Short mmCIF file of C-alpha atoms and ligand atoms in Angstrom, two decimals:
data_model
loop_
_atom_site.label_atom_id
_atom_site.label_comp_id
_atom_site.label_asym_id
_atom_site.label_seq_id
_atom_site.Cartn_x
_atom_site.Cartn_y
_atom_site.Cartn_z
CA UNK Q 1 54.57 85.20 64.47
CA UNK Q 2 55.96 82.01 65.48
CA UNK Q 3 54.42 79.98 68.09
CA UNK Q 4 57.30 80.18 70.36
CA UNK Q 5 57.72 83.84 70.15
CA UNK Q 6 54.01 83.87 70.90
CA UNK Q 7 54.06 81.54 73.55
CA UNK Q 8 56.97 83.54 75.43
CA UNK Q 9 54.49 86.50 75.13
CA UNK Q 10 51.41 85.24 76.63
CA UNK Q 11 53.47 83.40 79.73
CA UNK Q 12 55.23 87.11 79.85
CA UNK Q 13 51.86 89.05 80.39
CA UNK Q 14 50.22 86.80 82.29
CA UNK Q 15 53.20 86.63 84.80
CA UNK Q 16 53.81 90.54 84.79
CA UNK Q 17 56.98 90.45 83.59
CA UNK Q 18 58.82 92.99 81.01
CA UNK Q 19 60.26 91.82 77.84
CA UNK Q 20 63.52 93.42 79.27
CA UNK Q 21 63.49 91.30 82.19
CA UNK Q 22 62.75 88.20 80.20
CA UNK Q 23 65.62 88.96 77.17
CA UNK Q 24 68.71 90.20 79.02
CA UNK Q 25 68.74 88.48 82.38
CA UNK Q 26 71.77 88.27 83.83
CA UNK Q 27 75.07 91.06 84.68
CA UNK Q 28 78.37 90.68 85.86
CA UNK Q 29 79.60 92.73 88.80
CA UNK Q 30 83.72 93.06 88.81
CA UNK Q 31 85.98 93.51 92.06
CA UNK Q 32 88.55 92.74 94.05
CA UNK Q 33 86.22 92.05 97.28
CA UNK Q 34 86.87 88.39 97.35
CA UNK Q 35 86.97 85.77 100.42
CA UNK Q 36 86.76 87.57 103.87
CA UNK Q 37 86.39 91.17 102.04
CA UNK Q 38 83.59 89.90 100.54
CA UNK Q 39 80.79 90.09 102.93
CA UNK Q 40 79.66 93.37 102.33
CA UNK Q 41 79.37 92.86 98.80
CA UNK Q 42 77.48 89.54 98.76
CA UNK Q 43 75.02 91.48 100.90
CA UNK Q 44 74.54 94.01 98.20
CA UNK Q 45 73.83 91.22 95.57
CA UNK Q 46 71.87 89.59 97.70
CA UNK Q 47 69.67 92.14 97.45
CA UNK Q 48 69.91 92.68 94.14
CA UNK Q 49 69.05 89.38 93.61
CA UNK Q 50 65.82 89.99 95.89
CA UNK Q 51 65.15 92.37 94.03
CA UNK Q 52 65.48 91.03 90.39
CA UNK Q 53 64.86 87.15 90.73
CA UNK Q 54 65.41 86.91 86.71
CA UNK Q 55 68.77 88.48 86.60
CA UNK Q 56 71.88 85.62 87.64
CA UNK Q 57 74.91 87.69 88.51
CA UNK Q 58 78.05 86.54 88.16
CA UNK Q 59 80.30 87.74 91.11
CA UNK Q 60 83.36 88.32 89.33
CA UNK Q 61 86.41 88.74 91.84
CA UNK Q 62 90.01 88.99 91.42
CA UNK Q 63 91.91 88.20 94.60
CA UNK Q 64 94.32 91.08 95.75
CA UNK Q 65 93.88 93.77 98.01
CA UNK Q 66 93.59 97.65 96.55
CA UNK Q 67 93.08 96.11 93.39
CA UNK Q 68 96.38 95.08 92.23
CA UNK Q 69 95.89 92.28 90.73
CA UNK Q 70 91.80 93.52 89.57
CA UNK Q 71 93.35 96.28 88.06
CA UNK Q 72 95.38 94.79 85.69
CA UNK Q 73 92.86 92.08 84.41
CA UNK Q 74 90.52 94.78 84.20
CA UNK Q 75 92.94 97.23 81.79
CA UNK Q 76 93.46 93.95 79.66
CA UNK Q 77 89.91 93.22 79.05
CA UNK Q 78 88.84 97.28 78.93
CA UNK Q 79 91.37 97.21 75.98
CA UNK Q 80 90.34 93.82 74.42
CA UNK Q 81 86.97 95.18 73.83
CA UNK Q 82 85.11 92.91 76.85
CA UNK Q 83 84.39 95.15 79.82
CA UNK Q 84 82.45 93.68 82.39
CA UNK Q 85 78.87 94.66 82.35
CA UNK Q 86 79.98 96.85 86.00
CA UNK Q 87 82.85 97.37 87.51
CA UNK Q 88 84.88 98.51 90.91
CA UNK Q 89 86.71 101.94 90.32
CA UNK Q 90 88.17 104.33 93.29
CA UNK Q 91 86.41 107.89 92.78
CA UNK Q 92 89.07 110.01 91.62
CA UNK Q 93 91.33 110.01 88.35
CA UNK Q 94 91.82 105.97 89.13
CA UNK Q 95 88.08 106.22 87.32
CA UNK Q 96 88.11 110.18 85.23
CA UNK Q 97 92.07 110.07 84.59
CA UNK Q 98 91.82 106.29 82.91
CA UNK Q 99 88.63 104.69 81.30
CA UNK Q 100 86.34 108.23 81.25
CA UNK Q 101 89.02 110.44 79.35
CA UNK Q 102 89.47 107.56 77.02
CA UNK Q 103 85.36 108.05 76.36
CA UNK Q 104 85.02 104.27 77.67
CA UNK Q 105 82.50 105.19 80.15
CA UNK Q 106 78.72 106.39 79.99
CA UNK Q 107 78.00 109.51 81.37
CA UNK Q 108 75.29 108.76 84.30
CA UNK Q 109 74.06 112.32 84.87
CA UNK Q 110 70.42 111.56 83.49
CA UNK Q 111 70.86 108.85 86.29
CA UNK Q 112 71.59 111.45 89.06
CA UNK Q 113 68.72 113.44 87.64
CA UNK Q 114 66.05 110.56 88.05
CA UNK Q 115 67.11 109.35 91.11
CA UNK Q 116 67.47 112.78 92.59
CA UNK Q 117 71.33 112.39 93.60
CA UNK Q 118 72.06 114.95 93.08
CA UNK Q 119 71.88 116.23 96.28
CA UNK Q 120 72.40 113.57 98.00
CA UNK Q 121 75.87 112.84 97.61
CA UNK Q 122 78.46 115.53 99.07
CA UNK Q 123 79.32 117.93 96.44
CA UNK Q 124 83.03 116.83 97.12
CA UNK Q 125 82.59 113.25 96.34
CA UNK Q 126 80.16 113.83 93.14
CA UNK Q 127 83.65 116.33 92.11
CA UNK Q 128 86.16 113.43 92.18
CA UNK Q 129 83.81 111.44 90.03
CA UNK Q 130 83.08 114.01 87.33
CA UNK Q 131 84.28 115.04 84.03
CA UNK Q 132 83.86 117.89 81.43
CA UNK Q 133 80.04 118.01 82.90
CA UNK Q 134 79.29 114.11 82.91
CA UNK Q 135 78.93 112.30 86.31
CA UNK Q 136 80.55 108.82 85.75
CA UNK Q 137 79.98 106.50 88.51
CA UNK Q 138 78.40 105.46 91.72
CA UNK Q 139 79.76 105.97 95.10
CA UNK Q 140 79.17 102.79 96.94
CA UNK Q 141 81.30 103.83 100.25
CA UNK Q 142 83.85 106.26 101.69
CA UNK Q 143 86.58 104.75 103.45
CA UNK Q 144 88.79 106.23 105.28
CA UNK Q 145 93.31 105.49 105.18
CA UNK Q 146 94.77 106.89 108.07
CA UNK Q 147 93.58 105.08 110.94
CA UNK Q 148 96.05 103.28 113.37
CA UNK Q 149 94.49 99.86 115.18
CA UNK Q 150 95.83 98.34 117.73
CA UNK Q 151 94.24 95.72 120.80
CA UNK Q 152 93.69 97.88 124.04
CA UNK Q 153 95.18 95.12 126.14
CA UNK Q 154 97.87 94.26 124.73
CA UNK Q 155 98.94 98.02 124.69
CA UNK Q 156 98.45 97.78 128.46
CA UNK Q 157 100.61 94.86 129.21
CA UNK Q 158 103.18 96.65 127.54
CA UNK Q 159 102.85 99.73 129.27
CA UNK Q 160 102.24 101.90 125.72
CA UNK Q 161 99.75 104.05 125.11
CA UNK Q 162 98.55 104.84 121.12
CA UNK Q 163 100.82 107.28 120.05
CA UNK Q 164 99.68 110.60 119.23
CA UNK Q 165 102.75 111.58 117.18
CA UNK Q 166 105.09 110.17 114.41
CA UNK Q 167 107.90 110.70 117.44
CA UNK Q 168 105.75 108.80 119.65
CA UNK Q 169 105.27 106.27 117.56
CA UNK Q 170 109.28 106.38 117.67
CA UNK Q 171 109.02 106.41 121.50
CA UNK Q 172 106.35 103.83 121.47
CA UNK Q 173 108.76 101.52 119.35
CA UNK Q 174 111.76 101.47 121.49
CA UNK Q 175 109.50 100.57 124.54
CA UNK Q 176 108.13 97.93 122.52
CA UNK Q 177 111.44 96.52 121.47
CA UNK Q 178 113.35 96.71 125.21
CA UNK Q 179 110.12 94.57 126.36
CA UNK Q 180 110.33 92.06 123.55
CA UNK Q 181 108.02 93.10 121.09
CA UNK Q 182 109.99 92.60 117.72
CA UNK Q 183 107.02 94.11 115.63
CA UNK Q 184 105.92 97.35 116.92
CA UNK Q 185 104.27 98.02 113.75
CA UNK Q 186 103.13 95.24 111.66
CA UNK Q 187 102.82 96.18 107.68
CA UNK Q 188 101.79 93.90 104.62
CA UNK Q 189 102.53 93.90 100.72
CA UNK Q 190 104.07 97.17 99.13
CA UNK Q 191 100.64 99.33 98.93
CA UNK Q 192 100.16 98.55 102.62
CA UNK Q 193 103.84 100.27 103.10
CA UNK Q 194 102.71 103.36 100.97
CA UNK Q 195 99.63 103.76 103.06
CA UNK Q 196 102.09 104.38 105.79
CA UNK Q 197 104.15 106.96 104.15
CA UNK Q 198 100.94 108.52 102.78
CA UNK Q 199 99.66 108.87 106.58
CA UNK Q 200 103.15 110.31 107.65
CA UNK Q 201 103.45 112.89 104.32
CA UNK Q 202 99.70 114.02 105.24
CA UNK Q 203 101.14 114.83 108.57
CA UNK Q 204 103.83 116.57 108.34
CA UNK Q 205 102.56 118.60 105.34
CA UNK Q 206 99.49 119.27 106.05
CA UNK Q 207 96.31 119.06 104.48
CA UNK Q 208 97.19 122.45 102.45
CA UNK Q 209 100.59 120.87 101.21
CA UNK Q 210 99.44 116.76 100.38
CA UNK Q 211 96.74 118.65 97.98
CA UNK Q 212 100.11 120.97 97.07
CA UNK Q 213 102.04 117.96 96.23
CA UNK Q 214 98.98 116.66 93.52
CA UNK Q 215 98.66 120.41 92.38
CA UNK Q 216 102.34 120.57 91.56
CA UNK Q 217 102.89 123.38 93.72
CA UNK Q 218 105.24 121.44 96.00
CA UNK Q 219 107.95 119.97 94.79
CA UNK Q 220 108.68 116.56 96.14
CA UNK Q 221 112.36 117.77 95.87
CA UNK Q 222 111.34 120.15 98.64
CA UNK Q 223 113.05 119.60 101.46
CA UNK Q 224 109.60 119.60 103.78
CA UNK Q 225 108.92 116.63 101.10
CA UNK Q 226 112.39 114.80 101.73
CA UNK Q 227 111.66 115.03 105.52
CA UNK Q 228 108.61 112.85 105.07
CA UNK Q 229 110.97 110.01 103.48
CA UNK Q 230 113.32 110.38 106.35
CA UNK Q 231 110.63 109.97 108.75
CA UNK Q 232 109.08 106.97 106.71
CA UNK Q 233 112.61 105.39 106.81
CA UNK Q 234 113.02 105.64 110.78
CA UNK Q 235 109.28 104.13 111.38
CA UNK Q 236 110.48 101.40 108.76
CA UNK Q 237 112.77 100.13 111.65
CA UNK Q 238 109.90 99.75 113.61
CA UNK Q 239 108.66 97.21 111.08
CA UNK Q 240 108.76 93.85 110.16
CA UNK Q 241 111.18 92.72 107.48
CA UNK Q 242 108.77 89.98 105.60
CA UNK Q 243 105.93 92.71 105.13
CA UNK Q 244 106.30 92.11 101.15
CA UNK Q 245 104.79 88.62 101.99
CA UNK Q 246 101.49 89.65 104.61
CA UNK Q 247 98.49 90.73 102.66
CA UNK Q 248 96.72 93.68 104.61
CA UNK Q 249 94.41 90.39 106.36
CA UNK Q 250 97.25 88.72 107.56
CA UNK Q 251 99.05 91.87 108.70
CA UNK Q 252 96.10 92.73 111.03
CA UNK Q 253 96.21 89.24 112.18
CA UNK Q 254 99.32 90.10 113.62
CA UNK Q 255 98.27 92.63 115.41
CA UNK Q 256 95.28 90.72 116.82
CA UNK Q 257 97.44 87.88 117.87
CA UNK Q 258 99.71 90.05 119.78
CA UNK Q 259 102.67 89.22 117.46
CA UNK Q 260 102.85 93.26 116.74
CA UNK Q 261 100.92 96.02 118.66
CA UNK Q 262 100.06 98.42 115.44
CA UNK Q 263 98.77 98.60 111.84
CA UNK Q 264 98.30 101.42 109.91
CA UNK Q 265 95.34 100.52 107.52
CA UNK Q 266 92.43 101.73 106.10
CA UNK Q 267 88.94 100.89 107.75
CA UNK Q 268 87.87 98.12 105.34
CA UNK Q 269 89.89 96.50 108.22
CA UNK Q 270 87.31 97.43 111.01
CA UNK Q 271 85.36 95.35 108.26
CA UNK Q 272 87.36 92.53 108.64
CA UNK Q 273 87.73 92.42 112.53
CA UNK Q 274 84.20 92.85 113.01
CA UNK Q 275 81.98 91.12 109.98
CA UNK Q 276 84.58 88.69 109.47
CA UNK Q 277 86.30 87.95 112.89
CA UNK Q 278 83.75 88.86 114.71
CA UNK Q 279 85.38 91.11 116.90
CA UNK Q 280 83.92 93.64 119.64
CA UNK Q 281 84.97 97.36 118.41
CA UNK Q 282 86.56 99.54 121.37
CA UNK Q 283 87.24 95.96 123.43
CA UNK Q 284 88.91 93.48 121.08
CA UNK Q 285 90.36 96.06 118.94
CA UNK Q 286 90.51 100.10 118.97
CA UNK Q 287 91.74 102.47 116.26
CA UNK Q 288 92.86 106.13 116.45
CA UNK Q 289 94.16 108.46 113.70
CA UNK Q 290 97.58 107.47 112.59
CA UNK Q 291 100.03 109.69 114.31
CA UNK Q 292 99.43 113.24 113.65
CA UNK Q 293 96.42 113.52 111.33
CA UNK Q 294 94.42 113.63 113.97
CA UNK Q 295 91.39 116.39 112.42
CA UNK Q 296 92.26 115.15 108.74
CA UNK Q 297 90.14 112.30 107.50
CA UNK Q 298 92.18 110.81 104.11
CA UNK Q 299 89.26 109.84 101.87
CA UNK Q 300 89.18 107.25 99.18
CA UNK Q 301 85.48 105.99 97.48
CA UNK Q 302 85.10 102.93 95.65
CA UNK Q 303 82.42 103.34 93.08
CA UNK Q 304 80.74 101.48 89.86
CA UNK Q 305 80.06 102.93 86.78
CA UNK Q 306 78.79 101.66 83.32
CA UNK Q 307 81.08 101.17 80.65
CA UNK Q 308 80.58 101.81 76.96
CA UNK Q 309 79.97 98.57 75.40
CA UNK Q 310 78.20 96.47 78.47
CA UNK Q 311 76.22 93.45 77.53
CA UNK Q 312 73.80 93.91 79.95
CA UNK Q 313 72.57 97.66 80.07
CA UNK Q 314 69.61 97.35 81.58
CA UNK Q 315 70.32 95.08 84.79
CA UNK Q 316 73.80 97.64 85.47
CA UNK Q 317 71.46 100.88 85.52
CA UNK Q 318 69.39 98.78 87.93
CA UNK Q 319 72.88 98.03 89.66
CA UNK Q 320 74.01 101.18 90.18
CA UNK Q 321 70.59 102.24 91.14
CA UNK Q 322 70.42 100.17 94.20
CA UNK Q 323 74.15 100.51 95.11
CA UNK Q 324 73.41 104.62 94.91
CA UNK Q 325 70.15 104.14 97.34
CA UNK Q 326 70.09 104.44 100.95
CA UNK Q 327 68.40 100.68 101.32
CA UNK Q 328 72.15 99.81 99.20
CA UNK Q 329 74.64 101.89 101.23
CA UNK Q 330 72.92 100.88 104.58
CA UNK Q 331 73.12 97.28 103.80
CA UNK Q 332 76.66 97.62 102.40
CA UNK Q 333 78.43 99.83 104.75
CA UNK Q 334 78.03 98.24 108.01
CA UNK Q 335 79.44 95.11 106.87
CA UNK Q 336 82.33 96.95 105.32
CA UNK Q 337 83.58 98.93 107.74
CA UNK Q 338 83.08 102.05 105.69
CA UNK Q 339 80.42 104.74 105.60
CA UNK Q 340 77.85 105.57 103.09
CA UNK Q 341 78.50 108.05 100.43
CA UNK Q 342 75.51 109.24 100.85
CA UNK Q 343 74.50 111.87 103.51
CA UNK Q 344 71.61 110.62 104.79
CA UNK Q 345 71.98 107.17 106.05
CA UNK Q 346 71.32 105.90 109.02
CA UNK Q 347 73.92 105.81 111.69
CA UNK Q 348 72.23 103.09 113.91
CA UNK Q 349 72.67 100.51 111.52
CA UNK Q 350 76.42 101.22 112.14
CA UNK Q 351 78.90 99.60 114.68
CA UNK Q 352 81.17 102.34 117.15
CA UNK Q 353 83.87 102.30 115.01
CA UNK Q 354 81.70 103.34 111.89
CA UNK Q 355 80.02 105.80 113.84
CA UNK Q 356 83.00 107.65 114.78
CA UNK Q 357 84.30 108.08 111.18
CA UNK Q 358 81.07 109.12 110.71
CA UNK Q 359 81.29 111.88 112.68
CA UNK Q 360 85.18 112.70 111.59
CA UNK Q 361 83.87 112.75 107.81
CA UNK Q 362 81.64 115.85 108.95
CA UNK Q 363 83.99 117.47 111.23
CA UNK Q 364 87.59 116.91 109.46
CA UNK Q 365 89.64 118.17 107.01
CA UNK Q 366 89.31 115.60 103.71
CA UNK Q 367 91.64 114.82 101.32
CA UNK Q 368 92.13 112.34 99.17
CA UNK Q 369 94.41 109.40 99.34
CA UNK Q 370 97.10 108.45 96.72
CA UNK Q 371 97.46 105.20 97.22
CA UNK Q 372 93.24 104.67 96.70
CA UNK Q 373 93.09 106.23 93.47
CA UNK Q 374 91.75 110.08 94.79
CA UNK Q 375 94.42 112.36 94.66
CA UNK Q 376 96.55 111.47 92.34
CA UNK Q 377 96.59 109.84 88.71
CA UNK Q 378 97.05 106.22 88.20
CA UNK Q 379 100.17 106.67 86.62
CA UNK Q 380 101.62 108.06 89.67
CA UNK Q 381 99.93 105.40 92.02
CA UNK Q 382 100.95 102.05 89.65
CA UNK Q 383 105.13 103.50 89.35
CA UNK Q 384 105.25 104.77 92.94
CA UNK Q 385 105.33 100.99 94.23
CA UNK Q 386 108.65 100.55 92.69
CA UNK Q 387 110.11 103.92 94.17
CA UNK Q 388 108.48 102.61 97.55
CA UNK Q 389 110.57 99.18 96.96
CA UNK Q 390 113.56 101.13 96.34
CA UNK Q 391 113.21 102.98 99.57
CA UNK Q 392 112.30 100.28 101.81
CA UNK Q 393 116.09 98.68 100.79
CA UNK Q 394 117.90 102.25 100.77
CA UNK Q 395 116.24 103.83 102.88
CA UNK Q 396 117.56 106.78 100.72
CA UNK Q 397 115.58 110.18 101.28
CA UNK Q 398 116.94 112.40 98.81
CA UNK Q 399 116.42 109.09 96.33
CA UNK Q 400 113.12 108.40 96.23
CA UNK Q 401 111.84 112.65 96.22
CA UNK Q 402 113.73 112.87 93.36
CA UNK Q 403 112.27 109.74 91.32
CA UNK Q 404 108.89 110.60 93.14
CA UNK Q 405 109.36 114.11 90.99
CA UNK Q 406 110.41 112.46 87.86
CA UNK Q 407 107.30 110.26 88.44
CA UNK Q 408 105.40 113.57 88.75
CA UNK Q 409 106.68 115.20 86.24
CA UNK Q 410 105.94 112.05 83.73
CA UNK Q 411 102.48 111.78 84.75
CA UNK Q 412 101.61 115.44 84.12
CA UNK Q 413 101.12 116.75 87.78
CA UNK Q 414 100.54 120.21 87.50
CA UNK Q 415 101.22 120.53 84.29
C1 LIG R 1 90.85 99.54 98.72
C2 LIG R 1 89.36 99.54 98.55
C3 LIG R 1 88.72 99.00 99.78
C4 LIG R 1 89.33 97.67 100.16
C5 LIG R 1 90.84 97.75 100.16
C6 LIG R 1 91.54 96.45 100.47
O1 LIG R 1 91.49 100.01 97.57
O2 LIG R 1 88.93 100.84 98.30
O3 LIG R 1 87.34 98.89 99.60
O4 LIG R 1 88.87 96.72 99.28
O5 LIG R 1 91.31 98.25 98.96
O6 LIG R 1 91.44 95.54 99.44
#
C-alpha cells in the first residue's frame, strides 16, 4: 500500500471518520431561492453543514421567481448529461411528468422505508410525487397560491374592506380608483398574472371542476371555462399596466408602500414580509383567501429528489434525509412562509400567518395549482404564459379557452 493511502487511513480511524466522508465531500444543491428568497434555504444548509463539517456545498441558484429562469438551465444540463447532485422540483408532473418518466430520477422508496416516511407525509402529497410504485422526491414545504395580502391600514384610510368576492374585488376597485388609488391590485411578471386567473378559475369552478379541467372532463371551451377569462379580463383593469416588469418582490413592495392596496400571491410572500422585511403579521400586513376560495387551499410542494447520474450520492441521500426530517422542515418553514410537509411539526415555531394555513391545510378543500407544477403537466404550464400574454393585450375570452384547449389537447390532458 502506498504510504499516502496509508497515512489517509490511520488519520481516518483515529479521527472517526468514514472513508465516505473523507472521498466524496462535497454536493451541490440547485434552486431558484436566491437573494431575499433565500433565507429559508441557507438555514437548511446551515444545518447541513452542522451536520456534515466535511461536505462544502455549493448553493447553486438561478435568479427568477417560480423557476423560470432555473427551469430552463436545469432542462439544458438534465439533457447534457450534468445534473446537479440535488435539485428543486414542484411535487406534481413538474417532477413525475418530466425527469421521472424519462427514468432520470432514482426511485427513493427504500428511503421512505428507512426513515419511516411513510407515514409521515399526507398520503396526498406522497401521490403527487409518485410513479408506477417509486416515490421520487422529498417534500421540503407546502405552500399555499391563493392568498390575497394587503396592509390593514391602508385599507382603512381608504374606506375598503378585503373583498370577499371576485365582484367585490370589482366593487373594491372602483372605490379605490374614485379616491386615487391607480393600483387596486398590484401584479408582477406573467406567472404572477396566471396565479391570478388560477385563483379566479378555482373560484368560479370549483374545486370539483379545476381538478375537471386537468382530468379533461371540462372543456376549457365550456362556457363556465370562458366565464373565468371574462372575469380575469375585468380584474385586469384593476391592474397595473407595467406588471410584465415587477418581479413577485417588487410587486408586494407595492403593496407595502401603499402604491396599490392588493396582491394576489402565494405565501412564500408572508416569507418575504416577515424573514426578509421584517414585518409584523396581522399589523404590518394581513392576508385572506383570494376572493372566493375561501375553504379551498390551492397547494403546490417544492421538493428534491436524486437524479440518476449525481456525483455525489452519498452527501444527497444525507440531503434529502435532513430536508424530509422534522429538525429540516421546522427550521425551513418558518423562515419561508410555508408549512411543513410533514404532519407532525411543530406549530409554535411558526409565525400567525403560518399558523393559520396550517390550520386551512387540515380543514380545506386541496387542490393543486397549475401554475406551481401540481395539477397540470409542464407542457401546459411553460405554453400557457404565452396564451396569458395574448390575453392580457386582447382581453379576448373566447381566444384564449380555445388555445388553452389546443394547449390541452397537445399536452395529452385526459387523454
Ligand atoms: C414557487 C416556489 C416557491 C417560491 C416561488 C417564488 O414556484 O414553489 O417556493 O420560490 O416560486 O419564487
Amino acid at each position: 500500500m502506498k504510504k499516502s493511502i496509508k497515512n489517509a487511513l490511520v488519520i481516518t480511524a483515529a479521527l472517526g471518520l468514514t472513508a465516505q466522508a473523507l472521498a466524496a465531500n462535497k454536493i451541490e444543491i440547485f434552486s431558484w431561492w436566491a437573494g431575499d428568497e433565500g433565507p429559508a434555504l441557507a438555514a437548511l444548509i446551515k444545518l447541513y453543514e452542522a451536520k456534515y463539517p466535511a461536505v462544502k456545498v455549493d448553493n447553486a441558484t438561478v435568479t427568477g421567481g417560480a423557476g423560470t429562469n432555473a427551469k430552463a438551465v436545469l432542462k439544458t444540463r438534465m439533457l447534457g448529461g450534468d445534473p446537479p447532485d440535488s435539485f428543486q422540483a414542484h411535487a406534481g408532473q413538474e417532477l413525475t411528468g418530466t425527469w421521472v418518466v424519462a427514468n432520470r430520477m432514482e426511485d427513493l422508496s427504500s428511503l421512505y422505508k428507512s426513515e419511516g416516511w411513510n407515514n409521515k407525509f399526507p398520503k396526498a402529497v406522497i401521490d403527487l410525487i409518485s410513479y408506477k410504485g417509486g416515490i421520487y422526491s422529498v417534500p421540503v414545504d407546502v405552500h399555499r397560491s391563493n392568498v390575497m395580502w394587503y396592509v390593514p391600514a391602508n385599507l382603512k384610510k381608504w374606506g375598503v374592506s378585503a373583498p370577499k368576492t371576485w365582484h367585490d374585488m370589482l366593487t373594491a376597485c372602483t372605490t379605490l380608483k374614485a379616491k386615487g388609488v391607480a393600483t387596486p391590485l398590484v401584479m408582477g411578471e406573467n406567472w404572477t398574472q396566471q396565479m391570478i386567473w388560477e385563483s379566479i378559475a378555482t373560484a368560479m369552478l370549483g374545486p370539483k371542476g379545476w381538478n375537471d379541467l386537468w382530468s379533461g372532463k371540462l372543456k376549457f371551451t365550456d362556457p363556465k371555462v370562458v366565464s373565468t377569462f371574462s372575469m380575469y379580463g375585468n380584474v385586469l383593469d384593476c391592474a397595473n399596466k407595467d406588471a410584465s416588469g415587477l418581479s413577485w418582490q417588487q410587486a408586494t413592495d407595492r403593496m407595502l408602500a401603499g402604491q396599490a392596496a392588493f396582491n394576489i400571491m402565494g405565501d412564500w410572500a408572508a416569507g418575504y414580509m416577515t424573514t426578509t422585511k421584517k414585518l409584523k403579521p396581522g399589523t404590518d400586513f394581513a392576508w385572506s383567501p383570494s376572493p372566493s376560495t375561501s375553504g379551498t387551499f390551492i397547494m403546490l410542494a417544492d421538493s428534491f429528489g436524486l437524479p440518476k447520474g449525481a456525483k455525489d450520492r452519498p452527501e444527497v441521500i444525507n440531503w434529502l434525509k435532513l430536508l424530509g426530517s422534522k429538525q429540516g422542515q421546522d427550521t425551513f418553514n418558518p423562515l419561508k412562509g410555508s408549512i411543513a410537509a410533514r404532519t407532525d411539526s411543530d406549530l409554535s415555531k411558526y409565525g400567525a400567518y403560518s399558523q393559520s394555513a396550517a390550520s386551512d391545510w387540515k380543514k380545506n378543500t386541496i387542490v393543486g395549482s397549475m401554475v406551481h407544477g401540481a395539477a397540470a403537466p409542464e407542457s401546459f404550464t411553460s405554453g400557457f404564459g404565452s396564451i396569458n400574454d395574448a390575453f392580457v393585450s386582447n382581453h379576448d375570452a373566447r381566444a384564449a379557452a380555445q388555445s388553452s384547449q389546443d394547449l390541452a389537447d397537445k399536452s395529452r390532458i385526459g387523454m
